[in-house]
Amino acid sequence: MTTINPVTDLSRDGDIAIITLNSPPVNALSAQVRDGLAEAFRKAIADPDAKAIVLICDGRTFIAGADITEFGKPMTGISLLELEDIIENSTKPVIAAIHGTALGGGLEVALCANYRIAVPSARCGLPEVNIGLLPGAGGTQRLPRIVGPEMALDMVTSGRHVPAKQSHAMGLVDELAPEGGLRDAALAFARKIVAEKRPLKRVRDLNDKVEAARGKPEIFEQFRKANARKFRGFNAPEMNIRCIEAAVNLPFEEGLKAERANFRELFTGTQARAQQYAFFAERQVTRIPDIADDTQTIPIAKVGIIGAGTMGGGIAMNFANVGIPVKIVEAQQANLDRGLGVIRKNYDNTAKKGRMTADDVENRMGLLKGSLSLEDLADCDLVIEAVFENMDIKKDVFRKLDGIVKQGAILASNTSYLNVDEIAAVTKRPEFVIGLHFFSPANVMRLLEIVRGEKTSKPVVATALQVAKKIGKIGVVVGVCPGFVGNRMLAQRQREANKLVLEGAMPWDVDRVLYDFGFPMGPFQMSDLAGLDIGWSKEKSSSSTLREVLCEMDRRGQKTGAGFYDYDENRNHKPSPVTAKIIEDFRAKSGVNVRKISDEEILERCIYPMINEGAKILEEKKAIRSSDIDVVWLNGYGWPVYRGGPMFYGDTVGLGEVLGKMTAWRDVMGDAFEPSKLLERLVADGKGLKDLR
Ligand code: 3H9
């Protein structure tokens, strides 16, 4: 065996050369990997005793793509395209042996081999679109030559990882190897190719599938139309489509040039930077500076949930989905029955869509047991309270739970803004009390705010992070403050949205601006969807806010067919003259100077105070890092990923700009706009939020 460099080995088994890559964690194509592979291929090609070459990886996966950490740094070593030339022009058959994932540049390298063999658990994909890019090493030109333009369009714009069996069925993988037996199977396959004197098939030379689509622009137009909503705001999907179009309409070399040009355009843009930032932010979020990776966690085998409402039910589904038994406690049998009924309906709907079998539904329902007694939670390892958002009620529940649930178990509250320390203080085990703030619908939304109380122990925080991962959530550790990270910042946006309406903008103006910015909907549409009567009661209503007046008129949102907007029977919304009239009356009564408000002002007034609040959250150490705040907004509030998150956006527009506006507004409109000290310091030092470490 020859060691080519620290990550690449070259060996021979009889007349087959084997190049083995071992560059943890995911064999990404760093300069060292590219150089090692180039050297190994050159040697293997020159070796008179080698008749074929197998490329295989050690560790958990085949090559998972270009090394994203190198992006934006000066280029060193051989380029990926040069490496691919060496592989593709090999005078001996090259076989890529795939386990784990062959992604992005990894699949592009494999597409330069003559043949591909994979174990059944392997997956292939071109996920560049998810980091704002397109496959820039020939992927958009070679993939459609094997799988056809339609499938290629789907793969490059979704970034999905295609399982090996499907990859095999569509010719992307030539052979399937037994699980765990990749190396032997790859060697045997190589020998067969040599013995059968199979030709040096090159993907770039396959033209029938792309030629068949030539002169049919409707393939692309229909695809664009069908996916317009999904791609809204993103640059990368369209550029990926253009590259597949180029593969269909241009000779291979010309297509490569088009791919290169489009890649460069995306690569230097803000969207790609934002999406790559989000990729790393999501991976960094689980690292808690004072909690070691090997911190002992608490095994969670049984979960208890108090409350079978929308929230409790959704939370319960998360655990049943991963095989953890759940006891759900309600005060009334009727509420319990209703709650369990809703869960069953949700599962049945999933089954109807073919995403789950009838047996799966029964198995999951079998894991959910209803009860009317807190006593039944005694043996649970984790109890999550999801009752009405009222401090006295929560305290009462926790006092009782403390006396019932076994020692060593975690007591969690799903509160969205209450003081977790105050709740913990009524128990004799505050170190086992934590906030687990799920987002509605709790079985769908990926975000989980893990609220670390003053006394919450490290093992309890570590367990919460582990639980989040297990149930497919992104857990973000935050500190105790009203509304925590997400709702605290949302309150800023909500306040300004309401004020803007009094000053002259219409709710639909505010919604349009935020929708165009990239949110799935604006704040008023969101209120209509959630119901305007959350926290409202007829008895206490004082007609002093727009919202109260709308509720008093029974315009309580989508469910009553009217709220800020009017709705038709299909829940399509349109601006409401009734709401407009109420707004006019309010403006007249308040005596504000009504003026025309620009879209620019709407955006800045809604977003900059959020960034300012985020900076205050960091200042108060209620979030660990700036990127954690962005993870909250990307996963819980529909912040468009191509804008990175509010804090990333603050750096994009420049903190000086944000601070300048906050200061000017403070001088005119008062303390609500008081700039954060951190923001002032960063601006004075010429730094951005990204520079905080
Ligand atoms: C590309 O290929 C461009 C080309 O077309 C053209 C070029 C000219 N680079 O996710 P995990 C790290 S673009 C550097 O927790 P999993 C990751 O940060 C690339 N680092 O594990 C983490 O580090 P740490 C196209 C990378 O098992 C560790 O690996 N490829 C890269 O849940 C483990 O990651 C992609 O977009 C990378 N490419 O999932 C694939 N990938 O431990 C992106 C991962 O320090 N990667 N790391 O936090 C993935 O989708 C997942 O990581 C993967 C493993 C499925 C591979």
Tab-separated table of C-alpha atoms in Angstrom, residues 2 9 30 63 100 127 137 158 245 285 290 303 307 336 348 357 360 429 446 489 519 530 585 671 674:
chain	number	residue	atom	x	y	z
A	2	THR	CA	1.268	3.499	-0.815
A	9	ASP	CA	-3.996	5.603	0.045
A	30	SER	CA	-10.718	19.764	0.369
A	63	ILE	CA	-17.536	12.017	-0.741
A	100	GLY	CA	-23.319	6.678	2.894
A	127	PRO	CA	-27.986	19.214	-2.925
A	137	ALA	CA	-18.306	20.507	-11.519
A	158	SER	CA	-34.968	19.705	-4.675
A	245	GLU	CA	-31.683	23.514	-20.321
A	285	VAL	CA	-26.435	25.382	17.610
A	290	ASP	CA	-20.178	25.080	29.313
A	303	VAL	CA	-43.099	10.687	28.361
A	307	GLY	CA	-53.072	18.887	28.009
A	336	LEU	CA	-59.220	13.827	26.154
A	348	ASP	CA	-55.174	9.017	9.059
A	357	THR	CA	-49.381	2.596	6.453
A	360	ASP	CA	-48.178	2.616	11.377
A	429	ARG	CA	-36.202	20.027	42.078
A	446	ARG	CA	-38.783	22.040	13.407
A	489	MET	CA	-38.374	39.637	18.772
A	519	PHE	CA	-42.032	35.444	4.673
A	530	ALA	CA	-54.178	31.957	14.345
A	585	ASP	CA	-62.161	55.733	12.727
A	671	ASP	CA	-37.896	54.608	24.103
A	674	GLU	CA	-33.683	52.590	22.315
